């Protein structure tokens, strides 16, 4: 029963939701809206599950004195402070907004900013024209990169008597032609994969989402 | 010598990157911005909208992407407020709630737009796709009140706005896959016009949708924001930051070329030996 009921529910809802897409009947619209409402109610429970998992993971790290276990206290302090202010007063409260703006935002932005340094270093070391494919990739990347900065056009226009704004034009051409064609192929492949996987789930062939092995 | 160039200490590269950021910031240099077609299309669409139209802007990003996306939001909002186009703000990302609110407040302050009359900020609701689909039936069903807990029924601007039928455009400012979800679920089902402003790293994913006109316009990274600022003739943060980005790109460009020249010379020497 523990497996049959979820499988049956998945089959019924899967088939019904597909049929609803092709029916303009008022009952079908009513059912569609109801299912959306149900899923809206269910979704916040995922947040609860996320918080519970986070607490559990860091609690275990502290108990086992895992490497850098002290940082798990920072997670708890941060969570408790934000929740203590956020739940009773709401996210628009001045204190919550202050914590977000002056603590979370700079920390998050700083972590991301470090990428610029590592990308510069990594591209210098690893970006080599070793093969034909790597050379094509390298040339395309350099054109897109320099076309993405106004200084590219400026330098080109100053030193070359032809092809005004060529770097940005070339960048646009790469994005609109080779990039677009390959992306479309990827999208079509992924979409076909999603359709086949959905059919497998609806028919109960794919059961890994139930957990606990087969 | 070649070996030294090939094995340059990464701390030297870090210092060069830092200098490429600090020097243009201090010198306040600026470069002319070339407007790309996707950004112009978005600008033209807003220009053609009559005053009193409504657009929805989704601030689907967190602090890590705000350097690129916040200037886009500000420039777009300024344009809308100057044109007397009403704006509904919201987010599908938890961290986007405060960022979206700040951006709307900043743009409103500089243009004199009034909260509840010219714009409404709804904040965040969990459940990305369900929220999108639910708003297609009634916005009020998903967001009963705005970010400051004021019921939507009491907000003058929301009078007559029930769902996507009354919205002329959705602009998604995104650092992840939310734009694709807006296109898949809302453009396809409701025939809703969608535009996007996305970070530089995901820009390549958007071009197939631009060609099929599932996206009516697109701002790409900080450059897109600078282009929009140029179009509305209000150079601001993005235009200033583009000079920094220019120097860093030029530095990386130079480093890659240098690395490859050294690589080829060394390769030839090894072959001769």
Short mmCIF file of C-alpha atoms in Angstrom, two decimals:
data_model
loop_
_atom_site.label_atom_id
_atom_site.label_comp_id
_atom_site.label_asym_id
_atom_site.label_seq_id
_atom_site.Cartn_x
_atom_site.Cartn_y
_atom_site.Cartn_z
CA UNK A 1 0.00 0.00 0.00
CA UNK A 2 2.87 2.41 0.81
CA UNK A 3 3.97 2.28 -2.82
CA UNK A 4 0.70 1.53 -4.62
CA UNK A 5 -1.16 4.60 -3.32
CA UNK A 6 1.49 7.16 -4.40
CA UNK A 7 1.83 5.39 -7.76
CA UNK A 8 -1.94 5.48 -8.30
CA UNK A 9 -2.13 9.16 -7.29
CA UNK A 10 0.74 9.98 -9.66
CA UNK A 11 -0.97 8.14 -12.53
CA UNK A 12 -4.39 9.75 -11.95
CA UNK A 13 -3.07 13.31 -11.54
CA UNK A 14 -0.59 12.93 -14.39
CA UNK A 15 -3.25 11.72 -16.85
CA UNK A 16 -5.87 14.25 -15.66
CA UNK A 17 -3.46 17.20 -15.96
CA UNK A 18 -2.52 16.16 -19.50
CA UNK A 19 -6.21 15.85 -20.51
CA UNK A 20 -7.06 19.22 -18.92
CA UNK A 21 -4.61 20.90 -21.32
CA UNK A 22 -6.83 19.86 -24.25
CA UNK A 23 -10.22 20.65 -22.70
CA UNK A 24 -11.74 24.14 -22.53
CA UNK A 25 -14.75 22.84 -20.46
CA UNK A 26 -15.54 24.88 -17.29
CA UNK A 27 -15.16 21.74 -15.12
CA UNK A 28 -11.68 21.22 -16.46
CA UNK A 29 -10.79 24.87 -15.71
CA UNK A 30 -12.19 24.47 -12.19
CA UNK A 31 -10.14 21.33 -11.64
CA UNK A 32 -7.01 23.01 -13.00
CA UNK A 33 -7.41 25.96 -10.60
CA UNK A 34 -8.01 23.58 -7.68
CA UNK A 35 -4.85 21.60 -8.42
CA UNK A 36 -2.84 24.84 -8.65
CA UNK A 37 -4.25 25.89 -5.26
CA UNK A 38 -3.37 22.51 -3.72
CA UNK A 39 0.18 22.67 -5.02
CA UNK A 40 0.54 26.23 -3.71
CA UNK A 41 -0.43 24.95 -0.26
CA UNK A 42 1.97 22.00 -0.49
CA UNK A 43 4.98 24.05 -1.73
CA UNK A 44 5.79 25.90 1.56
CA UNK A 45 6.21 22.50 3.23
CA UNK A 46 9.32 22.05 1.09
CA UNK A 47 10.79 25.10 2.85
CA UNK A 48 10.07 23.47 6.24
CA UNK A 49 11.77 20.31 5.01
CA UNK A 50 14.76 22.36 3.81
CA UNK A 51 15.13 24.10 7.19
CA UNK A 52 14.80 20.76 9.04
CA UNK A 53 17.52 19.18 6.86
CA UNK A 54 19.82 22.17 7.35
CA UNK A 55 19.40 22.05 11.14
CA UNK A 56 19.94 18.29 11.20
CA UNK A 57 23.10 18.47 9.03
CA UNK A 58 24.75 21.20 11.09
CA UNK A 59 23.68 19.68 14.42
CA UNK A 60 25.39 16.41 13.42
CA UNK A 61 28.53 18.37 12.37
CA UNK A 62 28.70 20.01 15.80
CA UNK A 63 28.04 16.76 17.69
CA UNK A 64 30.71 14.86 15.75
CA UNK A 65 33.17 17.77 15.89
CA UNK A 66 33.58 17.47 12.10
CA UNK A 67 36.15 19.66 10.34
CA UNK A 68 35.29 23.38 10.75
CA UNK A 69 32.35 22.44 13.01
CA UNK A 70 32.56 25.90 14.63
CA UNK A 71 31.13 27.47 11.48
CA UNK A 72 27.91 25.54 12.00
CA UNK A 73 27.25 27.79 15.01
CA UNK A 74 27.40 30.76 12.64
CA UNK A 75 24.68 29.09 10.54
CA UNK A 76 22.48 28.68 13.64
CA UNK A 77 23.11 32.23 14.87
CA UNK A 78 22.31 33.67 11.43
CA UNK A 79 19.17 31.58 11.09
CA UNK A 80 17.88 32.32 14.59
CA UNK A 81 18.45 36.09 14.25
CA UNK A 82 16.74 36.32 10.82
CA UNK A 83 13.82 34.11 11.86
CA UNK A 84 13.34 35.93 15.18
CA UNK A 85 12.99 39.25 13.36
CA UNK A 86 11.47 38.02 10.10
CA UNK A 87 8.54 35.94 11.40
CA UNK A 88 6.92 38.40 13.85
CA UNK A 89 7.67 41.65 11.95
CA UNK A 90 7.77 40.54 8.31
CA UNK A 91 10.48 41.02 5.67
CA UNK A 92 9.65 44.70 5.11
CA UNK A 93 10.58 45.55 8.74
CA UNK A 94 13.55 47.95 9.07
CA UNK A 95 15.65 45.59 11.20
CA UNK A 96 15.20 42.68 8.78
CA UNK A 97 15.95 44.90 5.79
CA UNK A 98 19.04 46.28 7.57
CA UNK A 99 20.41 42.79 8.28
CA UNK A 100 19.79 41.77 4.69
CA UNK A 101 21.28 44.92 3.17
CA UNK A 102 24.36 45.31 5.35
CA UNK A 103 25.23 41.71 6.22
CA UNK A 104 23.79 39.17 3.79
CA UNK A 105 24.09 41.24 0.61
CA UNK A 106 27.79 42.25 1.00
CA UNK A 107 28.78 38.70 1.99
CA UNK A 108 26.95 37.14 -0.93
CA UNK A 109 28.24 39.74 -3.40
CA UNK A 110 31.80 39.35 -2.08
CA UNK A 111 31.78 35.59 -2.63
CA UNK A 112 30.65 36.11 -6.22
CA UNK A 113 33.14 38.92 -6.85
CA UNK A 114 36.04 36.60 -6.00
CA UNK A 115 35.15 34.67 -9.16
CA UNK A 116 36.62 37.46 -11.31
CA UNK A 117 40.07 36.80 -9.85
CA UNK A 118 39.87 33.04 -10.19
CA UNK A 119 38.43 33.19 -13.72
CA UNK A 120 41.26 35.50 -14.84
CA UNK A 121 43.86 33.17 -13.36
CA UNK A 122 42.20 30.00 -14.67
CA UNK A 123 41.71 31.35 -18.20
CA UNK A 124 45.39 32.32 -18.36
CA UNK A 125 46.51 28.85 -17.32
CA UNK A 126 43.96 26.58 -18.99
CA UNK A 127 42.69 28.38 -22.09
CA UNK A 128 45.10 26.97 -24.66
CA UNK A 129 44.59 26.34 -28.39
CA UNK A 130 45.76 22.71 -28.15
CA UNK A 131 43.29 21.25 -30.67
CA UNK A 132 41.04 22.55 -33.47
CA UNK A 133 37.96 22.40 -31.19
CA UNK A 134 39.80 24.24 -28.40
CA UNK A 135 40.98 26.87 -30.90
CA UNK A 136 37.43 27.45 -32.17
CA UNK A 137 36.19 27.77 -28.60
CA UNK A 138 39.04 30.12 -27.72
CA UNK A 139 38.48 32.41 -30.70
CA UNK A 140 34.70 32.53 -30.12
CA UNK A 141 35.21 33.27 -26.41
CA UNK A 142 37.70 36.06 -27.11
CA UNK A 143 35.38 37.69 -29.67
CA UNK A 144 32.37 37.50 -27.33
CA UNK A 145 34.45 38.80 -24.42
CA UNK A 146 35.89 41.78 -26.25
CA UNK A 147 32.56 42.46 -28.01
CA UNK A 148 30.94 42.54 -24.58
CA UNK A 149 33.06 45.51 -23.52
CA UNK A 150 32.68 48.94 -25.15
CA UNK A 151 36.46 49.35 -25.16
CA UNK A 152 36.60 46.64 -27.86
CA UNK A 153 34.62 48.74 -30.33
CA UNK A 154 36.53 51.87 -29.34
CA UNK A 155 39.96 50.35 -29.99
CA UNK A 156 38.81 48.69 -33.23
CA UNK A 157 37.29 51.90 -34.60
CA UNK A 158 40.46 53.83 -33.74
CA UNK A 159 42.94 51.46 -35.40
CA UNK A 160 40.92 49.93 -38.26
CA UNK A 161 39.58 51.98 -41.17
CA UNK A 162 36.84 49.41 -41.94
CA UNK A 163 34.07 47.48 -40.17
CA UNK A 164 32.69 49.97 -37.65
CA UNK A 165 31.91 48.35 -34.27
CA UNK A 166 33.07 44.98 -35.61
CA UNK A 167 33.75 43.37 -32.18
CA UNK A 168 30.18 43.91 -30.93
CA UNK A 169 28.74 42.95 -34.35
CA UNK A 170 30.81 39.75 -34.38
CA UNK A 171 29.76 38.94 -30.81
CA UNK A 172 26.11 39.38 -31.77
CA UNK A 173 26.58 37.16 -34.85
CA UNK A 174 28.14 34.37 -32.74
CA UNK A 175 25.27 34.53 -30.24
CA UNK A 176 22.59 34.64 -32.94
CA UNK A 177 23.97 31.93 -35.22
CA UNK A 178 26.30 29.16 -33.96
CA UNK A 179 25.18 29.62 -30.35
CA UNK A 180 21.47 29.72 -31.22
CA UNK A 181 21.68 26.60 -33.40
CA UNK A 182 23.48 24.53 -30.80
CA UNK A 183 21.25 25.75 -27.95
CA UNK A 184 18.15 24.83 -29.94
CA UNK A 185 19.52 21.32 -30.37
CA UNK A 186 20.12 21.08 -26.63
CA UNK A 187 16.60 22.38 -25.86
CA UNK A 188 14.99 19.85 -28.22
CA UNK A 189 17.03 17.00 -26.75
CA UNK A 190 16.22 17.98 -23.18
CA UNK A 191 12.52 18.40 -24.01
CA UNK A 192 12.31 14.94 -25.55
CA UNK A 193 14.06 13.56 -22.48
CA UNK A 194 11.60 15.33 -20.16
CA UNK A 195 8.61 13.96 -22.12
CA UNK A 196 9.89 10.38 -22.03
CA UNK A 197 10.78 10.63 -18.33
CA UNK A 198 7.34 12.10 -17.53
CA UNK A 199 5.62 9.21 -19.33
CA UNK A 200 7.76 6.74 -17.38
CA UNK A 201 6.82 8.42 -14.08
CA UNK A 202 3.09 8.59 -14.90
CA UNK A 203 3.04 4.92 -15.90
CA UNK A 204 4.95 3.91 -12.77
CA UNK A 205 8.01 2.60 -14.66
CA UNK A 206 10.31 5.20 -13.10
CA UNK A 207 9.92 4.97 -9.31
CA UNK A 208 13.11 6.47 -7.93
CA UNK A 209 11.19 9.58 -6.76
CA UNK A 210 9.48 7.38 -4.15
CA UNK A 211 12.86 6.76 -2.50
CA UNK A 212 14.07 3.66 -0.67
CA UNK A 213 15.09 1.64 -3.75
CA UNK A 214 12.81 -0.62 -5.76
CA UNK B 1 61.80 33.43 -19.70
CA UNK B 2 59.08 31.48 -21.50
CA UNK B 3 58.74 29.14 -18.56
CA UNK B 4 58.37 32.11 -16.24
CA UNK B 5 55.60 33.55 -18.41
CA UNK B 6 53.85 30.17 -18.58
CA UNK B 7 54.07 29.68 -14.82
CA UNK B 8 53.34 33.21 -13.68
CA UNK B 9 52.31 33.37 -10.00
CA UNK B 10 48.55 33.64 -9.74
CA UNK B 11 48.93 36.37 -7.10
CA UNK B 12 50.40 38.62 -9.82
CA UNK B 13 47.26 37.99 -11.92
CA UNK B 14 45.11 38.80 -8.87
CA UNK B 15 46.98 42.10 -8.42
CA UNK B 16 46.52 42.94 -12.13
CA UNK B 17 42.77 42.24 -11.88
CA UNK B 18 42.55 44.39 -8.75
CA UNK B 19 44.36 47.23 -10.56
CA UNK B 20 42.09 46.83 -13.61
CA UNK B 21 39.14 47.37 -11.24
CA UNK B 22 40.58 50.13 -9.03
CA UNK B 23 42.21 52.42 -11.63
CA UNK B 24 39.15 52.94 -13.92
CA UNK B 25 36.98 53.36 -10.81
CA UNK B 26 39.22 56.18 -9.55
CA UNK B 27 39.75 57.77 -12.98
CA UNK B 28 36.01 57.61 -13.79
CA UNK B 29 36.60 56.83 -17.47
CA UNK B 30 33.63 56.09 -19.69
CA UNK B 31 33.24 54.61 -23.16
CA UNK B 32 30.56 55.04 -25.84
CA UNK B 33 28.00 52.23 -25.65
CA UNK B 34 26.86 50.48 -28.83
CA UNK B 35 23.18 49.52 -28.55
CA UNK B 36 22.37 45.90 -29.41
CA UNK B 37 19.18 44.93 -31.24
CA UNK B 38 17.60 42.87 -28.38
CA UNK B 39 17.91 45.78 -25.91
CA UNK B 40 16.54 48.25 -28.46
CA UNK B 41 13.53 46.00 -29.07
CA UNK B 42 12.63 46.10 -25.38
CA UNK B 43 13.07 49.87 -25.26
CA UNK B 44 10.93 50.33 -28.40
CA UNK B 45 8.19 48.11 -26.97
CA UNK B 46 7.96 50.29 -23.85
CA UNK B 47 8.12 53.45 -25.97
CA UNK B 48 5.14 52.24 -28.02
CA UNK B 49 3.00 51.41 -24.97
CA UNK B 50 0.38 54.06 -24.18
CA UNK B 51 0.52 55.68 -20.74
CA UNK B 52 -1.64 53.81 -18.23
CA UNK B 53 -0.44 50.42 -19.52
CA UNK B 54 0.74 47.88 -16.96
CA UNK B 55 3.96 45.89 -16.87
CA UNK B 56 5.03 43.27 -14.37
CA UNK B 57 8.66 43.03 -13.33
CA UNK B 58 9.99 39.93 -11.59
CA UNK B 59 13.17 40.44 -9.56
CA UNK B 60 14.30 36.82 -9.73
CA UNK B 61 17.86 37.20 -8.43
CA UNK B 62 19.88 37.37 -5.25
CA UNK B 63 22.73 39.60 -4.02
CA UNK B 64 25.35 37.66 -6.00
CA UNK B 65 23.85 38.91 -9.28
CA UNK B 66 22.64 42.31 -8.17
CA UNK B 67 25.65 44.14 -9.66
CA UNK B 68 24.42 43.19 -13.13
CA UNK B 69 20.65 43.05 -12.68
CA UNK B 70 19.84 45.89 -10.29
CA UNK B 71 20.94 48.63 -12.76
CA UNK B 72 18.73 46.98 -15.42
CA UNK B 73 15.76 47.12 -13.05
CA UNK B 74 16.40 50.75 -12.14
CA UNK B 75 16.79 51.88 -15.77
CA UNK B 76 13.70 49.96 -16.91
CA UNK B 77 11.60 51.29 -14.01
CA UNK B 78 12.72 54.87 -14.70
CA UNK B 79 11.65 54.48 -18.31
CA UNK B 80 8.25 53.10 -17.27
CA UNK B 81 7.63 55.79 -14.64
CA UNK B 82 8.65 58.56 -17.06
CA UNK B 83 6.17 57.12 -19.59
CA UNK B 84 3.44 56.86 -16.89
CA UNK B 85 3.33 53.10 -17.28
CA UNK B 86 2.14 51.30 -14.15
CA UNK B 87 4.45 48.68 -12.69
CA UNK B 88 3.76 45.61 -10.58
CA UNK B 89 6.88 44.21 -8.89
CA UNK B 90 7.30 40.71 -7.48
CA UNK B 91 9.86 37.96 -7.06
CA UNK B 92 10.00 34.18 -7.19
CA UNK B 93 13.33 34.11 -5.30
CA UNK B 94 13.47 34.54 -1.51
CA UNK B 95 16.46 36.91 -1.56
CA UNK B 96 14.91 38.95 -4.35
CA UNK B 97 12.18 40.30 -2.05
CA UNK B 98 14.27 43.01 -0.38
CA UNK B 99 16.32 43.74 -3.52
CA UNK B 100 13.20 44.27 -5.62
CA UNK B 101 11.68 46.56 -3.00
CA UNK B 102 14.84 48.68 -2.82
CA UNK B 103 15.08 48.96 -6.60
CA UNK B 104 11.47 50.10 -6.94
CA UNK B 105 11.89 52.61 -4.10
CA UNK B 106 15.07 54.02 -5.68
CA UNK B 107 13.50 54.42 -9.13
CA UNK B 108 10.31 55.87 -7.65
CA UNK B 109 12.27 58.44 -5.64
CA UNK B 110 14.09 59.80 -8.70
CA UNK B 111 10.97 59.96 -10.88
CA UNK B 112 8.33 60.94 -8.32
CA UNK B 113 6.29 57.75 -8.81
CA UNK B 114 3.78 57.06 -6.03
CA UNK B 115 3.41 53.72 -4.25
CA UNK B 116 -0.05 52.27 -4.85
CA UNK B 117 -0.80 54.64 -7.72
CA UNK B 118 2.10 54.23 -10.16
CA UNK B 119 3.55 51.03 -8.79
CA UNK B 120 2.84 48.15 -6.44
CA UNK B 121 5.40 45.80 -4.95
CA UNK B 122 4.01 42.38 -4.09
CA UNK B 123 7.12 40.67 -2.70
CA UNK B 124 7.78 36.93 -2.61
CA UNK B 125 5.65 33.79 -2.65
CA UNK B 126 7.09 30.26 -2.63
CA UNK B 127 6.38 27.83 -5.47
CA UNK B 128 7.86 29.23 -8.69
CA UNK B 129 5.66 27.58 -11.35
CA UNK B 130 2.55 27.37 -9.19
CA UNK B 131 2.82 31.11 -8.46
CA UNK B 132 3.18 31.90 -12.17
CA UNK B 133 0.20 29.72 -13.11
CA UNK B 134 -1.90 30.88 -10.16
CA UNK B 135 -1.45 34.53 -11.19
CA UNK B 136 -2.95 33.60 -14.53
CA UNK B 137 -6.27 32.97 -12.78
CA UNK B 138 -6.22 35.80 -10.22
CA UNK B 139 -3.24 37.73 -8.87
CA UNK B 140 -5.24 38.39 -5.71
CA UNK B 141 -5.42 34.67 -5.04
CA UNK B 142 -1.62 34.44 -4.82
CA UNK B 143 -0.80 37.84 -3.36
CA UNK B 144 -3.62 38.93 -1.07
CA UNK B 145 -1.60 41.95 0.06
CA UNK B 146 1.45 43.91 -1.07
CA UNK B 147 4.94 43.78 0.48
CA UNK B 148 3.86 46.14 3.27
CA UNK B 149 0.83 43.96 4.09
CA UNK B 150 -1.71 46.32 2.52
CA UNK B 151 -4.59 44.31 0.98
CA UNK B 152 -4.57 44.51 -2.83
CA UNK B 153 -8.28 45.39 -2.79
CA UNK B 154 -7.36 48.69 -1.06
CA UNK B 155 -4.66 49.64 -3.56
CA UNK B 156 -5.98 52.03 -6.26
CA UNK B 157 -3.56 50.84 -8.95
CA UNK B 158 -4.75 47.23 -8.66
CA UNK B 159 -8.34 48.18 -9.45
CA UNK B 160 -9.21 46.45 -12.70
CA UNK B 161 -6.06 44.30 -12.71
CA UNK B 162 -7.15 40.71 -12.24
CA UNK B 163 -4.63 38.56 -14.08
CA UNK B 164 -2.27 38.52 -17.08
CA UNK B 165 -5.06 39.78 -19.36
CA UNK B 166 -4.49 43.27 -17.95
CA UNK B 167 -0.69 43.09 -18.11
CA UNK B 168 1.06 44.28 -21.28
CA UNK B 169 4.51 42.86 -20.59
CA UNK B 170 6.40 40.74 -18.08
CA UNK B 171 10.08 41.57 -17.61
CA UNK B 172 12.02 38.87 -15.81
CA UNK B 173 15.33 39.94 -14.27
CA UNK B 174 16.93 36.58 -13.75
CA UNK B 175 20.11 34.85 -12.72
CA UNK B 176 18.74 31.32 -13.11
CA UNK B 177 16.16 29.40 -15.15
CA UNK B 178 13.09 31.47 -14.20
CA UNK B 179 12.95 33.19 -17.61
CA UNK B 180 12.58 29.81 -19.31
CA UNK B 181 9.76 28.96 -16.87
CA UNK B 182 8.00 32.27 -17.64
CA UNK B 183 8.24 31.46 -21.35
CA UNK B 184 7.23 27.79 -21.05
CA UNK B 185 4.25 28.32 -18.77
CA UNK B 186 3.06 31.90 -19.23
CA UNK B 187 3.97 32.84 -22.78
CA UNK B 188 2.74 29.51 -24.14
CA UNK B 189 -0.44 29.21 -22.07
CA UNK B 190 -1.54 32.84 -21.83
CA UNK B 191 0.19 34.26 -24.93
CA UNK B 192 1.74 36.80 -22.58
CA UNK B 193 4.52 39.05 -23.90
CA UNK B 194 7.76 38.32 -22.06
CA UNK B 195 11.10 40.14 -21.99
CA UNK B 196 14.17 39.39 -19.95
CA UNK B 197 17.24 40.88 -18.40
CA UNK B 198 19.72 38.17 -17.49
CA UNK B 199 23.25 37.78 -16.20
CA UNK B 200 26.09 37.45 -18.72
CA UNK B 201 26.64 33.77 -17.98
CA UNK B 202 23.15 32.67 -19.07
CA UNK B 203 22.70 35.03 -21.98
CA UNK B 204 23.51 32.36 -24.58
CA UNK B 205 20.51 30.28 -23.40
CA UNK B 206 18.08 33.08 -24.29
CA UNK B 207 18.79 33.51 -28.01
CA UNK B 208 16.55 30.67 -29.29
CA UNK B 209 13.57 32.33 -27.54
CA UNK B 210 14.50 35.71 -28.94
CA UNK B 211 14.48 34.37 -32.50
CA UNK B 212 11.05 32.75 -32.03
CA UNK B 213 9.80 36.03 -30.48
CA UNK B 214 8.84 34.23 -27.30
CA UNK B 215 11.06 36.94 -25.84
CA UNK B 216 10.25 40.35 -27.26
CA UNK B 217 13.45 41.91 -25.92
CA UNK B 218 16.55 41.07 -23.94
CA UNK B 219 19.09 42.89 -21.82
CA UNK B 220 22.33 40.97 -21.57
CA UNK B 221 24.32 41.40 -18.39
CA UNK B 222 25.83 44.69 -17.30
CA UNK B 223 26.23 45.69 -20.95
CA UNK B 224 22.46 45.37 -21.45
CA UNK B 225 21.87 47.61 -18.43
CA UNK B 226 24.35 50.19 -19.78
CA UNK B 227 22.63 50.05 -23.18
CA UNK B 228 19.24 50.71 -21.57
CA UNK B 229 20.69 53.60 -19.55
CA UNK B 230 22.05 55.05 -22.80
CA UNK B 231 18.67 54.65 -24.51
CA UNK B 232 16.81 56.51 -21.75
CA UNK B 233 19.65 59.09 -21.72
CA UNK B 234 20.30 58.57 -18.01
CA UNK B 235 23.80 57.13 -17.61
CA UNK B 236 24.06 55.62 -14.14
CA UNK B 237 25.66 52.68 -12.31
CA UNK B 238 25.86 50.29 -15.28
CA UNK B 239 27.55 52.83 -17.56
CA UNK B 240 30.15 53.55 -14.87
CA UNK B 241 30.71 49.85 -14.19
CA UNK B 242 31.12 49.10 -17.90
CA UNK B 243 34.43 50.96 -17.93
CA UNK B 244 35.66 48.66 -15.14
CA UNK B 245 34.34 45.60 -16.97
CA UNK B 246 36.05 46.84 -20.16
CA UNK B 247 39.47 46.98 -18.53
CA UNK B 248 39.07 43.58 -16.85
CA UNK B 249 37.93 42.00 -20.15
CA UNK B 250 40.87 43.62 -21.91
CA UNK B 251 43.23 42.25 -19.26
CA UNK B 252 41.84 38.70 -19.53
CA UNK B 253 41.98 39.01 -23.34
CA UNK B 254 45.63 40.03 -23.13
CA UNK B 255 46.48 37.28 -20.64
CA UNK B 256 44.91 34.58 -22.81
CA UNK B 257 46.78 35.83 -25.90
CA UNK B 258 50.05 36.02 -23.94
CA UNK B 259 49.56 32.54 -22.51
CA UNK B 260 48.90 31.09 -25.96
CA UNK B 261 51.84 32.87 -27.64
CA UNK B 262 54.15 31.49 -24.93
CA UNK B 263 52.52 28.05 -25.31
CA UNK B 264 53.14 27.99 -29.09
CA UNK B 265 56.74 29.22 -28.87
CA UNK B 266 57.49 26.59 -26.24
CA UNK B 267 55.76 23.91 -28.32
CA UNK B 268 57.85 24.84 -31.39
CA UNK B 269 61.06 24.82 -29.34
CA UNK B 270 60.22 21.38 -27.97
CA UNK B 271 59.54 20.10 -31.51
CA UNK B 272 62.90 21.45 -32.74
CA UNK B 273 64.70 19.78 -29.86
#
